[in-house]
Short mmCIF file of C-alpha atoms and ligand atoms in Angstrom, two decimals:
data_model
loop_
_atom_site.label_atom_id
_atom_site.label_comp_id
_atom_site.label_asym_id
_atom_site.label_seq_id
_atom_site.Cartn_x
_atom_site.Cartn_y
_atom_site.Cartn_z
CA MET A 207 -55.74 54.46 -59.77
CA SER A 208 -58.90 53.04 -61.31
CA THR A 209 -58.51 49.82 -63.20
CA ASP A 210 -59.38 51.38 -66.55
CA MET A 211 -56.52 53.88 -66.24
CA ILE A 212 -53.81 53.14 -68.80
CA ASP A 213 -50.38 54.27 -67.67
CA LEU A 214 -47.70 54.23 -70.37
CA ARG A 215 -45.26 56.55 -68.59
CA SER A 216 -42.94 53.74 -67.58
CA ASP A 217 -42.78 50.05 -66.76
CA THR A 218 -42.03 51.11 -63.17
CA VAL A 219 -45.73 51.89 -62.57
CA THR A 220 -46.91 48.29 -62.22
CA ARG A 221 -48.64 47.19 -59.02
CA PRO A 222 -47.74 43.82 -57.54
CA THR A 223 -50.23 41.16 -58.65
CA ALA A 224 -52.34 39.26 -56.14
CA ALA A 225 -50.07 36.23 -56.55
CA MET A 226 -46.98 38.36 -55.97
CA ARG A 227 -48.53 39.91 -52.86
CA ALA A 228 -49.36 36.42 -51.58
CA ALA A 229 -45.75 35.33 -52.10
CA MET A 230 -44.57 38.45 -50.24
CA ALA A 231 -46.97 37.89 -47.36
CA ALA A 232 -45.79 34.30 -46.99
CA ALA A 233 -42.05 35.10 -47.16
CA GLU A 234 -39.77 33.66 -44.51
CA VAL A 235 -37.61 36.51 -43.24
CA GLY A 236 -34.60 37.32 -41.07
CA ASP A 237 -32.15 40.19 -40.60
CA ASP A 238 -30.40 40.52 -43.98
CA VAL A 239 -27.55 42.66 -42.61
CA PHE A 240 -26.59 39.54 -40.59
CA GLY A 241 -27.10 37.49 -43.77
CA ASP A 242 -30.02 35.80 -42.02
CA ASP A 243 -32.87 36.40 -44.41
CA PRO A 244 -33.49 33.09 -46.20
CA THR A 245 -35.65 34.65 -48.90
CA VAL A 246 -33.06 37.32 -49.74
CA ASN A 247 -30.41 34.61 -49.82
CA ARG A 248 -32.51 32.53 -52.18
CA LEU A 249 -33.12 35.46 -54.52
CA GLN A 250 -29.43 36.38 -54.59
CA ALA A 251 -28.48 32.79 -55.38
CA ALA A 252 -31.24 32.39 -57.97
CA MET A 253 -30.28 35.56 -59.85
CA ALA A 254 -26.58 34.70 -59.73
CA GLU A 255 -27.26 31.22 -61.05
CA ARG A 256 -29.58 32.43 -63.77
CA LEU A 257 -26.97 34.91 -65.02
CA GLY A 258 -23.99 32.56 -64.59
CA PHE A 259 -22.31 34.37 -61.65
CA GLU A 260 -20.98 33.18 -58.29
CA ALA A 261 -22.93 35.51 -56.02
CA GLY A 262 -25.60 38.18 -55.80
CA LEU A 263 -26.49 41.10 -53.54
CA PHE A 264 -29.98 42.46 -52.99
CA LEU A 265 -30.35 46.25 -53.09
CA PRO A 266 -33.28 48.64 -52.81
CA THR A 267 -32.87 50.12 -56.33
CA ALA A 268 -30.90 49.65 -59.52
CA THR A 269 -29.51 53.16 -59.04
CA GLN A 270 -27.92 52.04 -55.79
CA SER A 271 -26.79 48.78 -57.37
CA ASN A 272 -24.93 50.69 -60.10
CA LEU A 273 -23.38 53.03 -57.55
CA VAL A 274 -22.30 50.14 -55.33
CA ALA A 275 -20.77 48.50 -58.41
CA LEU A 276 -18.89 51.70 -59.30
CA MET A 277 -17.65 52.07 -55.73
CA THR A 278 -16.57 48.43 -55.57
CA HIS A 279 -14.71 48.44 -58.87
CA CYS A 280 -13.20 51.93 -58.47
CA GLN A 281 -11.40 53.85 -55.76
CA ARG A 282 -11.35 57.60 -55.19
CA GLY A 283 -9.59 59.23 -58.17
CA ASP A 284 -10.36 56.38 -60.53
CA GLU A 285 -12.46 56.83 -63.64
CA TYR A 286 -15.20 54.90 -65.43
CA ILE A 287 -16.07 55.07 -69.13
CA ALA A 288 -19.77 55.12 -69.98
CA GLY A 289 -22.05 56.33 -72.78
CA GLN A 290 -23.37 59.89 -72.83
CA GLN A 291 -26.86 58.46 -72.42
CA ALA A 292 -25.91 55.79 -69.89
CA HIS A 293 -28.24 55.68 -66.90
CA CYS A 294 -25.29 55.43 -64.48
CA TYR A 295 -23.79 58.59 -65.98
CA LYS A 296 -26.76 60.76 -66.93
CA TYR A 297 -29.74 59.71 -64.84
CA GLU A 298 -28.35 58.90 -61.40
CA ALA A 299 -27.68 62.43 -60.17
CA GLY A 300 -23.93 62.06 -60.63
CA GLY A 301 -23.70 59.59 -57.75
CA GLY A 302 -20.41 58.06 -58.85
CA ALA A 303 -18.72 61.47 -58.77
CA VAL A 304 -20.59 62.91 -55.78
CA LEU A 305 -20.49 59.93 -53.45
CA GLY A 306 -17.67 57.82 -54.86
CA SER A 307 -15.21 60.51 -56.01
CA ILE A 308 -15.09 58.52 -59.25
CA GLN A 309 -14.72 60.57 -62.40
CA PRO A 310 -17.01 59.68 -65.31
CA GLN A 311 -15.54 59.69 -68.82
CA PRO A 312 -18.58 59.79 -71.12
CA VAL A 313 -18.28 58.82 -74.80
CA GLU A 314 -20.69 59.12 -77.73
CA HIS A 315 -22.94 56.21 -78.66
CA ALA A 316 -23.04 54.30 -81.93
CA ASP A 317 -26.42 54.22 -83.73
CA ASP A 318 -27.43 50.96 -82.06
CA GLY A 319 -26.94 52.45 -78.60
CA SER A 320 -23.67 50.64 -77.97
CA LEU A 321 -20.28 52.30 -77.71
CA ARG A 322 -17.75 52.32 -80.53
CA LEU A 323 -14.51 50.52 -79.89
CA ASP A 324 -12.41 53.38 -81.30
CA HIS A 325 -14.12 55.81 -78.91
CA VAL A 326 -13.43 53.55 -75.96
CA VAL A 327 -9.82 53.05 -77.08
CA ALA A 328 -9.36 56.82 -77.29
CA ALA A 329 -10.98 57.39 -73.88
CA ILE A 330 -8.64 55.10 -71.93
CA LYS A 331 -5.98 57.26 -70.33
CA ALA A 332 -2.32 56.40 -70.15
CA ASP A 333 -0.74 55.65 -66.78
CA ASP A 334 0.44 59.19 -66.12
CA PHE A 335 0.06 61.23 -62.95
CA HIS A 336 -1.73 63.97 -64.90
CA TYR A 337 -4.68 61.67 -65.45
CA ALA A 338 -7.32 59.92 -63.44
CA ARG A 339 -6.84 56.13 -63.48
CA THR A 340 -9.18 54.55 -66.04
CA ARG A 341 -10.52 51.58 -64.16
CA LEU A 342 -13.93 50.49 -65.45
CA LEU A 343 -16.05 50.24 -68.59
CA ALA A 344 -19.79 50.45 -67.85
CA LEU A 345 -22.24 49.40 -70.58
CA GLU A 346 -26.02 49.17 -70.63
CA ASN A 347 -28.45 46.68 -72.18
CA THR A 348 -31.18 47.50 -73.05
CA ILE A 349 -30.34 51.16 -73.55
CA GLY A 350 -33.14 53.52 -74.52
CA GLY A 351 -35.17 50.35 -74.94
CA ARG A 352 -32.78 48.98 -77.58
CA ALA A 353 -31.34 45.54 -77.20
CA VAL A 354 -27.68 45.92 -78.10
CA PRO A 355 -26.25 42.99 -80.11
CA LEU A 356 -24.02 40.73 -78.04
CA SER A 357 -21.20 40.78 -80.59
CA SER A 358 -20.75 44.52 -80.09
CA MET A 359 -20.84 44.14 -76.30
CA ARG A 360 -18.29 41.33 -76.40
CA THR A 361 -15.86 43.24 -78.58
CA LEU A 362 -15.86 45.97 -75.94
CA THR A 363 -15.64 43.75 -72.88
CA ASP A 364 -12.84 41.66 -74.43
CA PHE A 365 -10.91 44.80 -75.25
CA ALA A 366 -11.49 46.30 -71.80
CA HIS A 367 -10.37 43.14 -70.02
CA GLY A 368 -7.28 43.03 -72.24
CA LYS A 369 -6.45 46.53 -71.02
CA GLY A 370 -6.90 45.51 -67.40
CA LEU A 371 -10.21 47.34 -66.96
CA ALA A 372 -13.15 45.88 -65.09
CA THR A 373 -16.55 45.78 -66.81
CA HIS A 374 -20.02 46.45 -65.44
CA LEU A 375 -23.33 45.92 -67.21
CA ASP A 376 -26.28 48.06 -66.23
CA GLY A 377 -28.80 45.40 -67.12
CA ALA A 378 -31.72 47.07 -65.38
CA ARG A 379 -33.81 45.69 -68.26
CA LEU A 380 -31.52 42.75 -69.03
CA PHE A 381 -34.42 40.31 -69.35
CA ASN A 382 -36.00 42.54 -72.00
CA ALA A 383 -32.69 42.48 -73.87
CA ALA A 384 -32.48 38.68 -73.65
CA THR A 385 -36.09 38.36 -74.82
CA ALA A 386 -35.51 40.64 -77.81
CA LEU A 387 -32.21 38.96 -78.74
CA GLY A 388 -33.71 35.50 -78.29
CA VAL A 389 -30.95 34.29 -75.96
CA PRO A 390 -30.83 33.15 -72.32
CA ALA A 391 -30.23 36.02 -69.88
CA GLY A 392 -26.84 34.58 -68.99
CA GLU A 393 -25.64 35.16 -72.55
CA VAL A 394 -26.26 38.88 -72.20
CA ALA A 395 -24.53 38.99 -68.83
CA HIS A 396 -21.61 36.62 -68.88
CA SER A 397 -18.86 38.67 -70.51
CA PHE A 398 -19.09 41.26 -67.69
CA ASP A 399 -17.50 41.27 -64.24
CA SER A 400 -20.67 42.58 -62.59
CA VAL A 401 -24.28 43.11 -63.61
CA THR A 402 -27.21 45.12 -62.19
CA VAL A 403 -30.73 43.80 -62.74
CA CYS A 404 -33.74 45.91 -61.72
CA LEU A 405 -36.76 44.10 -60.31
CA SER A 406 -39.18 47.02 -60.42
CA LYS A 407 -39.29 47.59 -64.18
CA GLY A 408 -40.73 44.97 -66.51
CA LEU A 409 -40.42 42.29 -63.84
CA GLY A 410 -43.22 44.01 -61.94
CA CYS A 411 -41.87 44.07 -58.36
CA PRO A 412 -42.59 46.98 -56.02
CA ALA A 413 -38.87 47.57 -55.33
CA GLY A 414 -35.46 45.99 -55.53
CA ALA A 415 -32.47 45.16 -57.66
CA VAL A 416 -29.82 42.47 -57.64
CA LEU A 417 -26.11 43.01 -58.29
CA VAL A 418 -24.19 39.91 -59.34
CA GLY A 419 -20.45 39.21 -59.53
CA THR A 420 -17.77 36.96 -58.06
CA HIS A 421 -17.91 35.94 -54.37
CA ASP A 422 -15.04 38.32 -53.66
CA PHE A 423 -16.68 41.22 -55.50
CA ILE A 424 -20.00 40.76 -53.71
CA GLU A 425 -18.27 40.54 -50.31
CA ARG A 426 -16.53 43.85 -51.04
CA ALA A 427 -19.81 45.35 -52.32
CA ARG A 428 -21.39 44.88 -48.89
CA ARG A 429 -19.41 47.81 -47.48
CA PRO A 430 -20.63 50.49 -49.96
CA ARG A 431 -24.14 49.01 -49.75
CA LYS A 432 -24.04 49.54 -45.99
CA MET A 433 -22.48 52.99 -46.40
CA LEU A 434 -25.22 54.06 -48.82
CA GLY A 435 -27.97 52.89 -46.48
CA GLY A 436 -28.91 49.87 -48.57
CA GLY A 437 -28.53 47.28 -45.83
CA MET A 438 -32.16 46.40 -45.18
CA ARG A 439 -33.40 44.09 -42.47
CA GLN A 440 -36.40 41.76 -43.06
CA ALA A 441 -36.06 42.45 -46.77
CA GLY A 442 -37.28 38.96 -47.65
CA ILE A 443 -40.73 40.48 -48.07
CA LEU A 444 -39.35 42.36 -51.08
CA ALA A 445 -37.06 39.55 -52.23
CA ALA A 446 -40.07 37.21 -52.36
CA ALA A 447 -41.52 39.46 -55.05
CA GLY A 448 -38.28 39.08 -56.99
CA LEU A 449 -38.35 35.29 -56.76
CA HIS A 450 -41.97 35.30 -57.86
CA ALA A 451 -41.08 37.54 -60.81
CA LEU A 452 -38.20 35.27 -61.91
CA ASP A 453 -40.66 32.37 -62.03
CA HIS A 454 -43.69 34.14 -63.51
CA HIS A 455 -42.80 37.45 -65.15
CA VAL A 456 -39.85 36.72 -67.41
CA ALA A 457 -41.45 34.72 -70.24
CA ARG A 458 -44.30 37.21 -70.46
CA LEU A 459 -41.95 40.10 -71.37
CA ALA A 460 -42.46 38.94 -74.97
CA ASP A 461 -46.12 40.02 -74.58
CA ASP A 462 -45.00 43.53 -73.64
CA HIS A 463 -42.78 43.64 -76.71
CA ALA A 464 -45.63 42.45 -78.95
CA LEU A 465 -47.92 45.15 -77.55
CA ALA A 466 -45.26 47.81 -78.14
CA ALA A 467 -45.03 46.59 -81.75
CA ARG A 468 -48.82 46.81 -82.14
CA LEU A 469 -48.77 50.31 -80.65
CA ALA A 470 -46.02 51.45 -83.03
CA ASP A 471 -47.94 50.04 -86.00
CA GLY A 472 -51.14 51.74 -84.93
CA LEU A 473 -49.45 55.14 -84.57
CA ARG A 474 -47.16 55.04 -87.59
CA ASN A 475 -49.76 56.18 -90.12
CA ILE A 476 -51.09 59.10 -88.12
CA ASP A 477 -50.21 62.35 -89.81
CA GLY A 478 -48.01 64.45 -87.51
CA ILE A 479 -46.39 61.64 -85.53
CA THR A 480 -42.92 60.32 -86.20
CA VAL A 481 -42.60 56.88 -84.64
CA ASN A 482 -39.24 55.50 -83.55
CA GLY A 483 -39.36 51.87 -82.54
CA PRO A 484 -40.67 49.61 -81.22
CA HIS A 485 -37.58 48.93 -79.15
CA THR A 486 -38.40 46.03 -76.79
CA ASN A 487 -41.26 47.43 -74.66
CA MET A 488 -40.82 51.05 -75.73
CA VAL A 489 -42.04 53.28 -78.54
CA PHE A 490 -40.71 56.80 -79.02
CA LEU A 491 -42.71 59.58 -80.66
CA GLN A 492 -41.87 62.97 -82.04
CA MET A 493 -44.49 65.60 -82.79
CA ASP A 494 -44.70 69.34 -82.97
CA PRO A 495 -44.16 71.13 -79.63
CA THR A 496 -47.72 72.49 -79.38
CA ARG A 497 -49.21 69.05 -79.55
CA LEU A 498 -46.50 67.62 -77.33
CA ALA A 499 -47.45 70.15 -74.65
CA ALA A 500 -51.20 69.61 -75.07
CA ILE A 501 -51.35 65.85 -75.30
CA GLU A 502 -50.50 64.90 -71.72
CA PRO A 503 -53.36 66.81 -70.05
CA ALA A 504 -55.80 65.89 -72.84
CA PHE A 505 -55.04 62.19 -72.47
CA ALA A 506 -55.06 62.31 -68.66
CA GLN A 507 -58.72 63.38 -68.87
CA GLN A 508 -59.38 60.21 -70.84
CA GLY A 509 -57.58 58.06 -68.31
CA ILE A 510 -54.37 57.65 -70.32
CA LEU A 511 -51.10 58.73 -68.72
CA LEU A 512 -48.20 59.73 -70.97
CA HIS A 513 -44.84 61.27 -70.25
CA GLY A 514 -42.94 63.56 -72.63
CA TYR A 515 -39.36 64.53 -71.93
CA GLU A 516 -36.41 66.00 -73.79
CA GLY A 517 -38.70 67.00 -76.69
CA ARG A 518 -40.15 63.58 -77.34
CA MET A 519 -42.51 61.08 -75.86
CA ARG A 520 -41.74 57.58 -74.65
CA LEU A 521 -44.55 55.03 -74.38
CA VAL A 522 -43.79 51.92 -72.34
CA THR A 523 -45.78 48.69 -72.21
CA HIS A 524 -45.84 46.47 -69.12
CA LEU A 525 -47.71 43.99 -66.96
CA ASP A 526 -50.63 46.35 -66.31
CA VAL A 527 -51.42 47.15 -69.97
CA ASP A 528 -53.37 44.75 -72.18
CA ALA A 529 -54.29 44.56 -75.87
CA ALA A 530 -57.64 46.31 -75.39
CA GLY A 531 -55.85 49.14 -73.59
CA ILE A 532 -53.40 49.55 -76.47
CA GLU A 533 -56.30 49.79 -78.96
CA ARG A 534 -57.85 52.48 -76.75
CA VAL A 535 -54.57 54.40 -76.78
CA ILE A 536 -54.28 54.17 -80.59
CA ALA A 537 -57.86 55.45 -80.96
CA ALA A 538 -57.11 58.33 -78.57
CA PHE A 539 -54.06 59.33 -80.63
CA LYS A 540 -56.11 59.27 -83.86
CA GLY A 541 -58.78 61.47 -82.26
CA PHE A 542 -56.24 63.91 -80.80
CA PHE A 543 -54.29 64.36 -84.03
CA ALA A 544 -57.50 64.87 -86.04
CA ARG A 545 -58.77 67.44 -83.52
CA VAL A 546 -55.70 69.41 -82.43
CA PRO A 547 -53.83 71.27 -85.15
CA ALA A 548 -50.04 71.50 -85.30
CA GLN A 549 -48.42 74.84 -84.66
CA SER A 550 -48.77 76.92 -87.83
C1 PLP B 116 -34.45 52.39 -64.23
C2 PLP B 116 -33.03 52.17 -64.51
C3 PLP B 116 -32.08 52.24 -63.49
C4 PLP B 116 -32.45 52.64 -62.08
O1 PLP B 116 -33.44 51.85 -61.54
P1 PLP B 116 -34.11 52.21 -60.14
O2 PLP B 116 -34.43 50.88 -59.57
O3 PLP B 116 -35.31 53.02 -60.51
O4 PLP B 116 -33.14 52.98 -59.34
C5 PLP B 116 -30.77 52.00 -63.81
N1 PLP B 116 -30.40 51.72 -65.06
C6 PLP B 116 -31.28 51.65 -66.07
C7 PLP B 116 -30.80 51.29 -67.43
C8 PLP B 116 -32.62 51.87 -65.83
O5 PLP B 116 -33.49 51.80 -66.83
#
């Protein structure tokens, strides 16, 4: 992709920086399935320490990290409660059910993206042989780009623990949540039994995720990781990117959020666009279906990549978008909406 291409489809599109590539090239490696890769071990320890957990496990993707967490917390015939829009329920191809024989129990979201306590209370099944065993509550932060307030998360995790459930946080974008909430990442994580963090979103790595939990949990998680094909060998090359990102790409997430805010402001007054957000590094747009269908190809010709889905458009800022790029995008939107009429 040429350097003047602006890609707002997702924060997964970033290319590793020269400094990240240098760190990867210099990584000391070993066979991680034997536990011998010093760079993987350092990343696992660094993420665990940063989030206030005993241990970490490196995985190829956050999808696999969530599935490994589900399969470690739950047995066949158990059930997990998650939001209707939760990534681990809706956007991971049903992995928990297909590969873990774990039944999902989805519940509606509150307006802030969290789950309502009364919905969770109602979803927990009694100990009765008619029912699956409710075993786990899985939450997500950020969700749909929204940083969910910690008080609402804590109410739910406290309640779940009181009922004997385990809790998992899909914190794929946990550092965005911490940035938006103005708290250390550990504050977002610590009321959960396990947490997934994705390295290939805003943190800018080419691949990877880290699952954190207790020593015992992580030891048990090694079996499903192996089963799912996630036991990599000289994975330190990838883990080095993660260590580099923890040192250099966390504080800068605030820049992504500021650019998303500028983008939302620039689009808000355009006739025909309804702007929702900014939410951390994301801005959501609604527009009439004719324009929604026409805008992606029109913008691609101008070197701007957008992605509409489920009747709306999500714009995501990241490491490879700068302030000048955002101004170019705002100007392109103004031109498009002046030129292309809405469906009559
Ligand atoms: C992207 C994402 C995942 C999956 O991440 P991959 O590394 O692409 O598998 C999981 N959960 C949430 C909330 C995400 O945004």
